[in-house]
Structures are given as C-alpha cells and as structure tokens.
Short mmCIF file of C-alpha atoms in Angstrom, two decimals:
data_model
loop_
_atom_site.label_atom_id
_atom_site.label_comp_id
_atom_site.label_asym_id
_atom_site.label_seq_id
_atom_site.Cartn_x
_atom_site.Cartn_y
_atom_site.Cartn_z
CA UNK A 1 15.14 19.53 2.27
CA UNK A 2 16.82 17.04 4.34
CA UNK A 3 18.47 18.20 7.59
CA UNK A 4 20.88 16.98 10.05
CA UNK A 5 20.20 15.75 13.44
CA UNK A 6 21.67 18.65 14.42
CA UNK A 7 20.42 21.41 12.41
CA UNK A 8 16.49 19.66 13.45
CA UNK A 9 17.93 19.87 17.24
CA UNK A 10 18.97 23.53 16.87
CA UNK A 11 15.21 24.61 15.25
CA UNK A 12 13.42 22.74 18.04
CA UNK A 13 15.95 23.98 20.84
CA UNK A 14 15.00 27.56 19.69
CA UNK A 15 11.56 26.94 19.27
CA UNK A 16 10.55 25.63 22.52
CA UNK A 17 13.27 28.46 24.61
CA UNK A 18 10.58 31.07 22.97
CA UNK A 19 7.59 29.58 24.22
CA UNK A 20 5.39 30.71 26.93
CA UNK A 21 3.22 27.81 27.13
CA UNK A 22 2.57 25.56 30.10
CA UNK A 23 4.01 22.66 27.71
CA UNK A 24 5.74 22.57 24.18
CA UNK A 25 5.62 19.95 21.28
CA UNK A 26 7.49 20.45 18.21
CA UNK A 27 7.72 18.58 14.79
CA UNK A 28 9.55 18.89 11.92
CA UNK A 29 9.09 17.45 8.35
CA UNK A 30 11.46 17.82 5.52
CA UNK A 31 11.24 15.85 2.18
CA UNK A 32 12.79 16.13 -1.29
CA UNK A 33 10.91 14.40 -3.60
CA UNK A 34 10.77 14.36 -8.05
CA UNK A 35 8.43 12.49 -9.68
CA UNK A 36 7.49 11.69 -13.51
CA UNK A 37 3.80 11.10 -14.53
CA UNK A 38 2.84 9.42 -17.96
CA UNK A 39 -0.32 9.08 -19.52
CA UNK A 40 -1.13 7.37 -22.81
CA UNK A 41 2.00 6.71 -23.86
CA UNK A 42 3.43 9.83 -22.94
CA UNK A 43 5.16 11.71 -20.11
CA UNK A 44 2.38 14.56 -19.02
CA UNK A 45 4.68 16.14 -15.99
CA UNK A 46 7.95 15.83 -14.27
CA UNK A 47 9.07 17.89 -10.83
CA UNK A 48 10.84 18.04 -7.69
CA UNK A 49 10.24 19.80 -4.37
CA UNK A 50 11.78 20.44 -1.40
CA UNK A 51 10.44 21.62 1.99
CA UNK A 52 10.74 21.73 5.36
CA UNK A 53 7.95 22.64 7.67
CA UNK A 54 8.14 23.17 11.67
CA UNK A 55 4.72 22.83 13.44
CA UNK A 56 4.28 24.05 17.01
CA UNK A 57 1.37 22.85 19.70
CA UNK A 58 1.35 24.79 22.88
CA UNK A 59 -0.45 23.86 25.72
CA UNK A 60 -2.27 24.98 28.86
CA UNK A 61 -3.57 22.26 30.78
CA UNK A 62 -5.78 20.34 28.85
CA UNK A 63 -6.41 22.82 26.06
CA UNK A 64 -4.31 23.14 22.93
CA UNK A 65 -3.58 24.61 19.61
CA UNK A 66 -1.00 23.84 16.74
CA UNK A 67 0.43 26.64 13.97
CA UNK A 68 2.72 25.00 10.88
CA UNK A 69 5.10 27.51 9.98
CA UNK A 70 8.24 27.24 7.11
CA UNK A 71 10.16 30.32 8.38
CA UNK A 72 12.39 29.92 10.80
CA UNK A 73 13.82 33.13 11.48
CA UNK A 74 13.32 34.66 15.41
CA UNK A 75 10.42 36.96 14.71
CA UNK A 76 8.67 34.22 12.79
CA UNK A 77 9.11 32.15 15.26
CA UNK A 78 7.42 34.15 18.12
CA UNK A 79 4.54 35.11 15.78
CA UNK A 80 3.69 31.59 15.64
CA UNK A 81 4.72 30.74 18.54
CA UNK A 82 2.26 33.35 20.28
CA UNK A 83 -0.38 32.48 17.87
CA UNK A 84 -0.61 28.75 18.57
CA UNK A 85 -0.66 29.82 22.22
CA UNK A 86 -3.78 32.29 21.51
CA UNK A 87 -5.72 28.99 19.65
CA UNK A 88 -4.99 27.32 23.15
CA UNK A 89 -6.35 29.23 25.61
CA UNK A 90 -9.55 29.78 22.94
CA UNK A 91 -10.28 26.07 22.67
CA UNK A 92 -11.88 23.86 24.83
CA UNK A 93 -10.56 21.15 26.95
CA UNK A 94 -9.42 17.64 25.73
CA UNK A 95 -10.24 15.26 28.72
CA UNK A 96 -8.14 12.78 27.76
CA UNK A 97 -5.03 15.08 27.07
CA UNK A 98 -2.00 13.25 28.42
CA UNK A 99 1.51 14.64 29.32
CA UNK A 100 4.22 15.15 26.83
CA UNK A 101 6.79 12.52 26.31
CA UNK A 102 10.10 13.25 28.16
CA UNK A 103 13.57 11.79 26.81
CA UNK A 104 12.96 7.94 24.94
CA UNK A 105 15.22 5.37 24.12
CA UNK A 106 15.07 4.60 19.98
CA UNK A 107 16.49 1.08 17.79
CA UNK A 108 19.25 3.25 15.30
CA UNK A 109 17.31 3.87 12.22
CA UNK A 110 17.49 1.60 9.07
CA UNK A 111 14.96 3.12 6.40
CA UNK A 112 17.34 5.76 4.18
CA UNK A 113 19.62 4.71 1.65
CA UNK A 114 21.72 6.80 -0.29
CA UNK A 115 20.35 5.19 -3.73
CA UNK A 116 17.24 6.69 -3.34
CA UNK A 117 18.29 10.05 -2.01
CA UNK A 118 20.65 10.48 -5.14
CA UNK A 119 18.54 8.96 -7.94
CA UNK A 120 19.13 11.16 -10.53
CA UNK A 121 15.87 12.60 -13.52
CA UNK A 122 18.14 10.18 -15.99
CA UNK A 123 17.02 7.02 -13.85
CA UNK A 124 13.35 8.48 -13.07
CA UNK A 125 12.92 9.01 -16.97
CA UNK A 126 14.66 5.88 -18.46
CA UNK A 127 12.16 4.13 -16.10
CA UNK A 128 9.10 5.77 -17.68
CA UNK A 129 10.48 5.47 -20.99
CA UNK A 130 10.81 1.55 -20.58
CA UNK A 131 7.25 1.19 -19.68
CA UNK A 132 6.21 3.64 -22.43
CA UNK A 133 8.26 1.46 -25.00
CA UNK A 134 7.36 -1.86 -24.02
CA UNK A 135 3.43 -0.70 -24.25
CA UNK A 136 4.13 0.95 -28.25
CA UNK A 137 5.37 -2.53 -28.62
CA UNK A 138 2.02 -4.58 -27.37
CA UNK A 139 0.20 -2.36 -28.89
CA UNK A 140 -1.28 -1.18 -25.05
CA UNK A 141 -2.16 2.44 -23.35
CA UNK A 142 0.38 3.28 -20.55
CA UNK A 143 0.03 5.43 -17.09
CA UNK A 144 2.14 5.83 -14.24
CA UNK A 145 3.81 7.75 -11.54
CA UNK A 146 7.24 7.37 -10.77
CA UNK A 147 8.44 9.03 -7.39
CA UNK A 148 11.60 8.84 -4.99
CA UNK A 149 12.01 10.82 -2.23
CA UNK A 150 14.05 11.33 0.94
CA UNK A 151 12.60 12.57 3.78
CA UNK A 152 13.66 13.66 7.49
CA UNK A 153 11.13 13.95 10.67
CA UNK A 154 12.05 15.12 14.32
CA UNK A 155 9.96 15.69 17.04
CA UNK A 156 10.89 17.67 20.29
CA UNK A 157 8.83 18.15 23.52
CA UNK A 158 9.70 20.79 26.70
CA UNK A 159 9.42 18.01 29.17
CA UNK A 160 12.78 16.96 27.02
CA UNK A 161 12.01 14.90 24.43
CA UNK A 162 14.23 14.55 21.48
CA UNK A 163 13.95 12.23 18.33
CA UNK A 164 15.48 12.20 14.60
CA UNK A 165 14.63 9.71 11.82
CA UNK A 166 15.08 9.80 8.23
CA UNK A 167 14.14 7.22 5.47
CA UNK A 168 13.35 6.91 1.64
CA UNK A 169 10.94 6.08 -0.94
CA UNK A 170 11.22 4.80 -3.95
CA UNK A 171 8.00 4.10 -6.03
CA UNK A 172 6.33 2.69 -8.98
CA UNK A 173 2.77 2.57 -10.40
CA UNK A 174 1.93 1.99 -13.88
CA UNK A 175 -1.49 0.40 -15.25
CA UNK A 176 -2.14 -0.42 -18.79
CA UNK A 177 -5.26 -0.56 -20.63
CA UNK A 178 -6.32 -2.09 -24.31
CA UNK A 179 -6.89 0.54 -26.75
CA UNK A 180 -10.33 -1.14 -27.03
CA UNK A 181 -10.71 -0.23 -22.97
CA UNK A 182 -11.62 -3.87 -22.29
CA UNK A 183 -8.46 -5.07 -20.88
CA UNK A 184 -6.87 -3.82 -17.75
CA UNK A 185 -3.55 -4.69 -16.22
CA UNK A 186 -1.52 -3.32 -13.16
CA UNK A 187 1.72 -3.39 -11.23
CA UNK A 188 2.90 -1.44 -8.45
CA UNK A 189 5.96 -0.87 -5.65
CA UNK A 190 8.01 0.94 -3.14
CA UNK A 191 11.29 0.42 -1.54
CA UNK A 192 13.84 2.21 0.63
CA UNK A 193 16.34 1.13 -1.81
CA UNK A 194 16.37 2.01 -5.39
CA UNK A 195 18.52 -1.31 -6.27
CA UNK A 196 15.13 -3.38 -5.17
CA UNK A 197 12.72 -1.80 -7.65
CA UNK A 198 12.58 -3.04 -11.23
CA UNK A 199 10.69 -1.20 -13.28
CA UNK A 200 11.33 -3.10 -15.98
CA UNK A 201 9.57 -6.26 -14.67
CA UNK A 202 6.54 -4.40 -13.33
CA UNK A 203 6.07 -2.70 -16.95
CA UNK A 204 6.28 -6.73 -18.42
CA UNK A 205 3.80 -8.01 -15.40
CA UNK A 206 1.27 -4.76 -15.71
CA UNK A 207 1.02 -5.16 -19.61
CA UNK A 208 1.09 -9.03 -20.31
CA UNK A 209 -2.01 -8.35 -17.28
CA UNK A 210 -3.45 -5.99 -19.93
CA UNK A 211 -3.72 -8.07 -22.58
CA UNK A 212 -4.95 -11.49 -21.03
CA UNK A 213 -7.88 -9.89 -19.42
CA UNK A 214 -9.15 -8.68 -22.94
CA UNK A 215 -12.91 -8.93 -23.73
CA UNK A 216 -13.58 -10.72 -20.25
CA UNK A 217 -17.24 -12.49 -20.62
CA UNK A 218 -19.40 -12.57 -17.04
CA UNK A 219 -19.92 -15.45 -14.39
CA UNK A 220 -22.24 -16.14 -11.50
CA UNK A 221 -21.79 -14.39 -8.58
CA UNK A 222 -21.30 -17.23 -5.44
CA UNK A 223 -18.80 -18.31 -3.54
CA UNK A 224 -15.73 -19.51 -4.97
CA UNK A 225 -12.09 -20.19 -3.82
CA UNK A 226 -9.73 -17.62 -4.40
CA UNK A 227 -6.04 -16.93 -5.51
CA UNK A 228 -5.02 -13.95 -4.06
CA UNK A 229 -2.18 -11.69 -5.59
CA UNK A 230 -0.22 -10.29 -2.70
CA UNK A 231 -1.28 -6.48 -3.00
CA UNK A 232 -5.41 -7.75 -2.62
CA UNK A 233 -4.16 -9.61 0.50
CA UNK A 234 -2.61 -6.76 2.14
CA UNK A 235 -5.54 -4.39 1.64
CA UNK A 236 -7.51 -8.08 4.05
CA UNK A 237 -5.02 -8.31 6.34
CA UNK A 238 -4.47 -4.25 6.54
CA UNK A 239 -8.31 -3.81 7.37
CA UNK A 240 -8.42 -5.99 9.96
CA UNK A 241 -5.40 -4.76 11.79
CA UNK A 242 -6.05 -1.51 11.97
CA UNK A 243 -9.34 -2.12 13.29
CA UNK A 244 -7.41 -3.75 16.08
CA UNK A 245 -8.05 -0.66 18.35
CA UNK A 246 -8.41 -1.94 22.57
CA UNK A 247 -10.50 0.87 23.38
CA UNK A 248 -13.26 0.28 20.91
CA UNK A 249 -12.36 -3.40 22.09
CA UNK A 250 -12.74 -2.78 25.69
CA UNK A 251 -16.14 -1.04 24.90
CA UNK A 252 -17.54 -3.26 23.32
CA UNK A 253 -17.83 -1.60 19.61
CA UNK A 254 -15.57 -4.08 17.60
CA UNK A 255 -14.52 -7.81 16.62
CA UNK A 256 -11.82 -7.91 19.06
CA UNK A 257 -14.35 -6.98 22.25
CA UNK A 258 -15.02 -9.94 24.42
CA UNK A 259 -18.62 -11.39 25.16
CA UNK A 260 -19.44 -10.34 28.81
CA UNK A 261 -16.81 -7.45 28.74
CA UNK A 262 -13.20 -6.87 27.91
CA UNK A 263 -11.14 -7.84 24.22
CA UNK A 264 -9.97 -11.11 22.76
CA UNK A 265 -6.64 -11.27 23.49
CA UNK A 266 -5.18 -14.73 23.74
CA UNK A 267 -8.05 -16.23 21.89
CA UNK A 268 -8.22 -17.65 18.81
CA UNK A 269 -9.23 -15.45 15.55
CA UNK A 270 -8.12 -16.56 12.24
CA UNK A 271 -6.24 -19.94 11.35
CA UNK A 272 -3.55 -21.34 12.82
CA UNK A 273 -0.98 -20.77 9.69
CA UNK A 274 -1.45 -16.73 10.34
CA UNK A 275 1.06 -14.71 11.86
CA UNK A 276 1.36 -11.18 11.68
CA UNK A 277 3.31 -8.45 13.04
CA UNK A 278 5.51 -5.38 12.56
CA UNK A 279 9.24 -4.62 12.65
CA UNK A 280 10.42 -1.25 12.17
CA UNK A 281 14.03 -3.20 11.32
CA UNK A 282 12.44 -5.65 8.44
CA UNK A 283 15.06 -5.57 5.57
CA UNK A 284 11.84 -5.25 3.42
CA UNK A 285 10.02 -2.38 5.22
CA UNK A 286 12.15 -0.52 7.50
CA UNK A 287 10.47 2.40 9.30
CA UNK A 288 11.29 5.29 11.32
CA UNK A 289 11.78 4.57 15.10
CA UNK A 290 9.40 6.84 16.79
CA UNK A 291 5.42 7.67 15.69
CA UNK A 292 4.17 10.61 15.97
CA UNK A 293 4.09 11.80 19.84
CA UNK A 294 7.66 9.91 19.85
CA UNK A 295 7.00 6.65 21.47
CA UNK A 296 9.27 4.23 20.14
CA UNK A 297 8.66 2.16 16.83
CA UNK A 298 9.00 -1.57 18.51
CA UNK A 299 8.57 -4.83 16.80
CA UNK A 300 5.36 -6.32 17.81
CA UNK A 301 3.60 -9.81 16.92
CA UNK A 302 -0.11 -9.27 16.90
CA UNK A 303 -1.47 -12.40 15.68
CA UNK A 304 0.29 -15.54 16.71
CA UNK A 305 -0.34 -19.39 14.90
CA UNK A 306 -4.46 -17.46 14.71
CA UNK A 307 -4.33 -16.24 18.53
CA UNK A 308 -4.78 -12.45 18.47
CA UNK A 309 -1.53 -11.63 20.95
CA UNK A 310 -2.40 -7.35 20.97
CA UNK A 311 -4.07 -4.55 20.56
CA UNK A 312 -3.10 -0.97 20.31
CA UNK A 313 -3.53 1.49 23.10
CA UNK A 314 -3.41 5.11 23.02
CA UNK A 315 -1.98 6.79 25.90
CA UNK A 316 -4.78 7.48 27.52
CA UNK A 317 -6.32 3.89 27.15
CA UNK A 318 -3.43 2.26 28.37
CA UNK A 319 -3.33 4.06 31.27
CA UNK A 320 -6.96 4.06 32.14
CA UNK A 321 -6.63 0.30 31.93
CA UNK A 322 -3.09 0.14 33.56
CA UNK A 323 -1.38 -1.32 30.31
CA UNK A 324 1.65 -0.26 28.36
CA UNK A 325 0.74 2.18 25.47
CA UNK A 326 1.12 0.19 22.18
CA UNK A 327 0.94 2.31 18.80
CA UNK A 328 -0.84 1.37 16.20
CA UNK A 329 1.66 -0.57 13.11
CA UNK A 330 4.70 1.04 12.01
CA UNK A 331 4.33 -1.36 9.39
CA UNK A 332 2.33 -4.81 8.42
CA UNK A 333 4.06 -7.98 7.69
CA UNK A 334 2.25 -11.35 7.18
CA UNK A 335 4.99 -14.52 7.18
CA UNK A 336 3.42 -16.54 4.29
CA UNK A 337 4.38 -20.01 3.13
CA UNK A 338 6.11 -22.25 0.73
CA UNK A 339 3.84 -22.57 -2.67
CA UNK A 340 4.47 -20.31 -5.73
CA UNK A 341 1.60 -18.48 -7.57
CA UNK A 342 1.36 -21.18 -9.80
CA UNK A 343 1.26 -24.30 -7.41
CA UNK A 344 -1.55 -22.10 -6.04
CA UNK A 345 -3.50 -21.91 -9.45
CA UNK A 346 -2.67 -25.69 -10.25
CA UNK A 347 -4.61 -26.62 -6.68
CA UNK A 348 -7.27 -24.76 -7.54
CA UNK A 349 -9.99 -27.03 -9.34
CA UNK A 350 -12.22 -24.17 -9.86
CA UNK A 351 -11.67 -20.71 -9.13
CA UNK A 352 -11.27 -16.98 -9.73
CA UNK A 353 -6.95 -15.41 -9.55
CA UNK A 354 -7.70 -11.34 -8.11
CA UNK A 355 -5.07 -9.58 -9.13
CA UNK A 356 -6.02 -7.11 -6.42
CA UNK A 357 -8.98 -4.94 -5.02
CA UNK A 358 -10.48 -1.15 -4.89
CA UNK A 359 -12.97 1.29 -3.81
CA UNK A 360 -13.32 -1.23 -0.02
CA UNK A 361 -15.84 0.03 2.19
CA UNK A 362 -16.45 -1.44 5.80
CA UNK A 363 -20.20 -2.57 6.48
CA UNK A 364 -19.90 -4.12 10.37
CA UNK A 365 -17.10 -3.61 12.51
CA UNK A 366 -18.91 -6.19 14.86
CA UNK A 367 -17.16 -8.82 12.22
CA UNK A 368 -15.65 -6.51 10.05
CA UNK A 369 -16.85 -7.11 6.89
CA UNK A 370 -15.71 -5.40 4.46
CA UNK A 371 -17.27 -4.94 0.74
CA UNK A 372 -15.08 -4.01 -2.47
CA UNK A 373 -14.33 -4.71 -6.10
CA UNK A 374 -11.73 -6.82 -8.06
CA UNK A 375 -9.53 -4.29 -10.33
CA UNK A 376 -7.09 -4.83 -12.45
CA UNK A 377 -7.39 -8.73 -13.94
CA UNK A 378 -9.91 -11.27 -12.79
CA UNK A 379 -9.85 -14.81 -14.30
CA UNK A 380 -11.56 -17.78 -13.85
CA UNK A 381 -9.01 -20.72 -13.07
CA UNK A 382 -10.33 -24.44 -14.12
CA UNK A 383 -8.77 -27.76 -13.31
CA UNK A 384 -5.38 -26.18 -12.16
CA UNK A 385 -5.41 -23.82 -15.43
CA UNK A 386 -6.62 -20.02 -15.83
CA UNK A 387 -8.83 -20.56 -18.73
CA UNK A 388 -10.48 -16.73 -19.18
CA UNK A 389 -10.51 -13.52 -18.23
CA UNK A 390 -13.97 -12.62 -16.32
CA UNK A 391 -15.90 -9.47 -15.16
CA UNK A 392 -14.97 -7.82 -12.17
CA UNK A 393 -17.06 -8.24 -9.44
CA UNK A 394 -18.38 -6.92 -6.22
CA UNK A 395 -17.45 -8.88 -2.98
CA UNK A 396 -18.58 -9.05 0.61
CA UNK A 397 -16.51 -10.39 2.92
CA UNK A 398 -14.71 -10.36 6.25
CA UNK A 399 -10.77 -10.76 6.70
CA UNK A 400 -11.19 -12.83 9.74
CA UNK A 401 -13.36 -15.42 7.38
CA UNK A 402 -11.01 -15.03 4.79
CA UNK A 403 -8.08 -15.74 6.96
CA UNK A 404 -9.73 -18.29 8.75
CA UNK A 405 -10.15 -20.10 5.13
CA UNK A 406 -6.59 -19.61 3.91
CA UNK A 407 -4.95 -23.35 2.74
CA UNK A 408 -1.78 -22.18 1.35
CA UNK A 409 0.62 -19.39 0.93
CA UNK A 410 3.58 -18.05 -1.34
CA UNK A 411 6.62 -16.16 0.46
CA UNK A 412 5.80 -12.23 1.73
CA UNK A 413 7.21 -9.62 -0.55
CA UNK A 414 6.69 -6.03 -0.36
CA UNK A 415 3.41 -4.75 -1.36
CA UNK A 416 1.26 -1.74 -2.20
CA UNK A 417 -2.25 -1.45 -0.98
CA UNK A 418 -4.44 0.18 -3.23
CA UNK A 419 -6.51 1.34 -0.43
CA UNK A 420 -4.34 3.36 1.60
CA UNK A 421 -5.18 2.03 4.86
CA UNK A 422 -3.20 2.92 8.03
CA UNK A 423 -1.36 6.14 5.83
CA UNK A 424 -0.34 6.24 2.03
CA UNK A 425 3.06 5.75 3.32
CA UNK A 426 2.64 2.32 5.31
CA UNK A 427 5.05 -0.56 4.21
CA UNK A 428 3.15 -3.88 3.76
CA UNK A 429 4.79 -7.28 3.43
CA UNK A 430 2.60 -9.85 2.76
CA UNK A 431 2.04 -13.34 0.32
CA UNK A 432 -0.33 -14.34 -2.21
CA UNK A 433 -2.84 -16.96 -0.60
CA UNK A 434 -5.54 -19.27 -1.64
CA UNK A 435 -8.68 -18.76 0.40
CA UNK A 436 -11.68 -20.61 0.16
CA UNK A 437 -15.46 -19.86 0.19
CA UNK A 438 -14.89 -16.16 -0.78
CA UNK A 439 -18.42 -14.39 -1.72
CA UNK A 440 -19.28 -12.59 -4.16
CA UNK A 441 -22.27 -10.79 -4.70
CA UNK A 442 -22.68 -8.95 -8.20
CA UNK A 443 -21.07 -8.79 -11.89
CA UNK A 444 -19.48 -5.12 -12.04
CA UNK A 445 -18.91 -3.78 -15.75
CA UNK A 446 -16.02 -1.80 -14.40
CA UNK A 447 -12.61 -2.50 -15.98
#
C-alpha cells in the first residue's frame, strides 16, 4: 500500500505523541508489488501484495528496543508502543548509541514513476509469454521472475525529524538452459521506469547466450585478460566499495587503512581511468533521499581519476574523529568509456568474455580479494574473435588489481549484481571492461 506524505505524517505524529520513551524513532514501509514466475517453459505462479508496516524503537539512554507492528489503530499502538519500551529498559547499553536526527534538509525525490506503479498483469504476462515463446522456438528451457513494484518509506524521530520518499521497481530475470543442460545463458534488469525495460531483448540476449555456450570443452587455469560483461563488473567494483568502511580503515583492519595509522584517502588505489560515485538524482538509478536513520542521500565521488576521495562514516565514527557522517552508497555508478563490447573482443588477442559471476566469497580484506565463479557463458576469445564456449571456472582475485589492470571501457548502463551486495535493492551503473592478468585457479563443471 502506498501512502501519502500525509497519511505517513499522521501515523508517525500519533505514534511518537503515545510514547513514553526518553526518545522516539519511527519507520514506515509500504510496497505493492505482483510478480510472475516461469519455469520450463511455463508460468509456475503469479501474485500481488500489499502492505504497510510501522516499526517503533524507543529509547532510554543508551539502551533500546524496536516492535514492527501493521495495525494502526490507538490500542495497537500503545501495546507496541509499551512493549518496545519494556525490550529497552531489558537490554543492555549500546556505547556508541548516538542522538536521533532532528529536522533535515532532502534533494525532491526522483525514483517513482507512474509506469511502474500502474503496470497492469496484461504487461507482466505478455512479458513472460515472450520469453516463453521465443525459447519453444530455439528449442531452449526458460525461467524467470518478473516483478514491479511501488513502494513508500518515511521515517520520523521525537527530536523532530520528518522524511517521505517513494520510488519503483521494475524487474527482469530470465536464464535459459539447453535441454541437454550443457548450455547456459542469462539476462537480467531493473528500472524505475517501465518504458526502459525490454523484455523482449533480454529474452533474445539470455537465449542466443544459451545456445553458444553449448557443450563448452575445458582450458588451463592461468591468467588471462578478460572481457567483462557489465553485471560481473558491478559485483568488482560493488565489493570493493562497500568495503570502503573509515572505521575498519582508521583501525587498521582493511585496504583503505594507512601504513603507520589512519586511511588512504587522497592516495592513489586503482587506475587513473576509474571514477566512481553515487547520485541519488542519476536518470539511470534514482534513489530515495534519506537512508535509514534519515541523513540525507547526497551525491558523492569516492574514487577520483584512481585517488580514493572517501570513506563512509557512521555517526559515531565521524564524530569520534571530528568528520562529517557519510553513509554508505545510495547507489554505485562507474563512468566507463568509449569502446563497444565488440571493439573490446576484437583487442583482445587471447582471452576469456565472462558474461558475469556467482557464489563470491571474500578471502583478505587486507587487499580484498575476493574468490568466485563465472556463470552464465564463458568463452575463449582468439585473435579478436570468440572462437568457443569454455568451462566455467573458479577465480581469485582482488578488485583493486582488477581495476588497476583495466585498458578500456564501454558506456555504464544499469546493471544487476548477482551477488546482492550493499542490499538486493541497490541500483548499479556500471560498463563492460577489459582487464588484464585476471587469475584463475580451477576448471568448475558447473553450468
């Protein structure tokens, strides 16, 4: 259920006047969402919810304790009001409890879209059924989830603290196997806006993946350059941002801490053609305008021509160390370049094209490597050409190397990272790259 500024302003309002806490933060979540699943050529399940939820912290000091409730009448409201007061004074004491935010200042909001919000089951199931007919036709196995939702979030605070967002989702995953199992192909997408997804290319790009990576034959593990698709890129650049933490940099327990004391700010990391940053106003990946204790959602450059330019800093660091707080990303965006995939591939004398990665693990957050597996298409390229589909393989690496090795770029477009790093929900923009002196370390037979 999607409510008005208003009607979130009147819950909270009401909320907080009942508490008897020493402090009083409020959120509330409301989403409408329908979906479509499909499964071997067929649709399996199709829904919709709605919901709104209101959940209460109260506070004594430093102690705390939070009650989710989805009934909003008075005398529901006082019995979990009262109880998330009893959970306070029962739980122990968080040190680094900081004051609640009082009024903020927020950029107007630029993530819903009325496209999404009224996409009717007609468009959610003439998108399945294209994928589901174009598979019959190339003889392939189909799955997906189809999903668009719009969603609402407030949050409210007794020190005074008031903040509405809303935004939308639309999204689109579909993978298609071989009927012989030895072929695997996959496309995937979200966008605020309904008019940006095409479901009908994704079907085309997941399915002609299928059936070039039939009956892939095995190569050496090594080191080889590498064409990155945009989605195995993100999940690189996505690990090593959100690793980008200044407390676990100030102590010394990360990449980004400085020899002798401190973090790496203003020093050079990866190469000079990187830049990344977020912007809660990117026509690709708007977000909402607060996070979650309601500090504002501000555009931020964290990596600079290579030179790491911040960190993130909870409240508490960044007043411990007398610095601004900084959240972590309200999104990831990584400019990119001026190549296309295939002037990529055709300046690659001998390589491997990753249509993305899975199942990534990190091993040392001292470099932040990282280990993982190709998914979804892997094929060697030779002399300029993709010759043959290969093996998937097991890879250790670190993002930092990897974007230290990058020697050209496509343009950014929106992405979805397999991996889920930073919340399901995070908004990546980023472009395929070719990296060199990627390692891998084992032949997987995993399709």
């Amino acid at each position: 259920m999607i409510w008005t500024k208003e009607q979130a302003k009147t819950l909270a309002d009401r909320a907080l006047a009942l508490s008897k806490a020493e402090q009083t933060f409020v959120a509330i979540n409301g989403s409408e969402r329908a979906s479509v699943r499909f499964a071997r050529n067929t649709v399996t399940t199709a829904g919709a919810t709605s919901a709104v939820s209101l959940a209460i912290t109260s506070r004594f000091g430093k102690r705390s304790g939070t009650v989710t409730t989805a009934r909003f009448d008075d005398a529901s409201l006082q019995t979990a009001l009262r109880n998330a007061e009893e959970i306070a004074k029962v739980s122990p004491e968080n040190p680094e409890a900081m004051p609640l935010l009082g009024p903020q200042t927020y950029t107007p909001a630029t993530a819903y879209f009325d496209d999404v919000a009224s996409a009717t089951p007609e468009w959610r199931a003439s998108s399945v059924a294209t994928a589901i007919a174009l598979a019959k036709k190339n003889e392939v196995v189909s799955a997906g989830f189809v999903e668009t939702q719009a969603a609402m979030q407030a949050v409210a605070s007794s020190q005074g603290l008031f903040a509405y967002d809303r935004f939308t989702a639309a999204d689109y995953n579909l993978t298609a196997r071989t009927p012989d199992g030895s072929g695997s192909g996959w496309a995937s997408k979200s966008f605020n806006q309904l008019g940006l997804l095409r479901p009908d290319v994704l079907a085309e790009t997941a399915i002609s993946k299928a059936a070039m990576a039939r009956n892939p034959t095995g190569i050496e593990p090594g080191t080889y350059t590498v064409v990155l698709e945009p989605a195995a890129v993100a999940d690189m650049v996505a690990f090593m941002l959100f690793s980008a933490n200044a407390r676990q940099a100030d102590e010394g327990r990360s990449f980004f801490a400085k020899k002798g004391g401190g973090n790496r700010i203003g020093e050079q990391i990866v190469g000079d053609g990187v830049r990344i940053y977020s912007d809660p106003a990117h026509p690709l990946a708007p977000t909402v305008s607060f996070d979650n204790e309601g500090l504002p959602a501000e555009k931020r450059v964290w990596v600079e021509k290579g030179v790491l330019q911040n960190l993130f800093y909870s409240r508490f660091w960044a007043q411990k160390m007398g610095k601004a707080p900084i959240s972590t990303p309200s999104n990831v965006i990584m400019d990119g370049g001026t190549a296309t995939m295939a002037d990529l591939i055709a300046g690659t004398q001998r390589g491997l094209l990753v249509t993305r990665f899975w199942y990534i693990r990190p091993l040392d957050p001292q470099t932040i490597l990282l280990t993982g597996l190709t998914r979804d298409g892997l094929f060697l390229i030779e002399n300029g050409k993709v010759t043959r589909p290969v093996r998937n393989m097991r890879w250790n690496e670190s993002p930092v190397v990897a974007l230290n090795n990058v020697d050209a770029m496509t343009a950014p477009e929106r992405v979805v990272s397999g991996e889920g790093v930073g919340g399901s929900g995070l908004s990546l923009v980023c472009p395929a790259a070719r990296i060199r002196e990627f390692r891998f370390t084992s032949s997987s037979d995993a399709v």
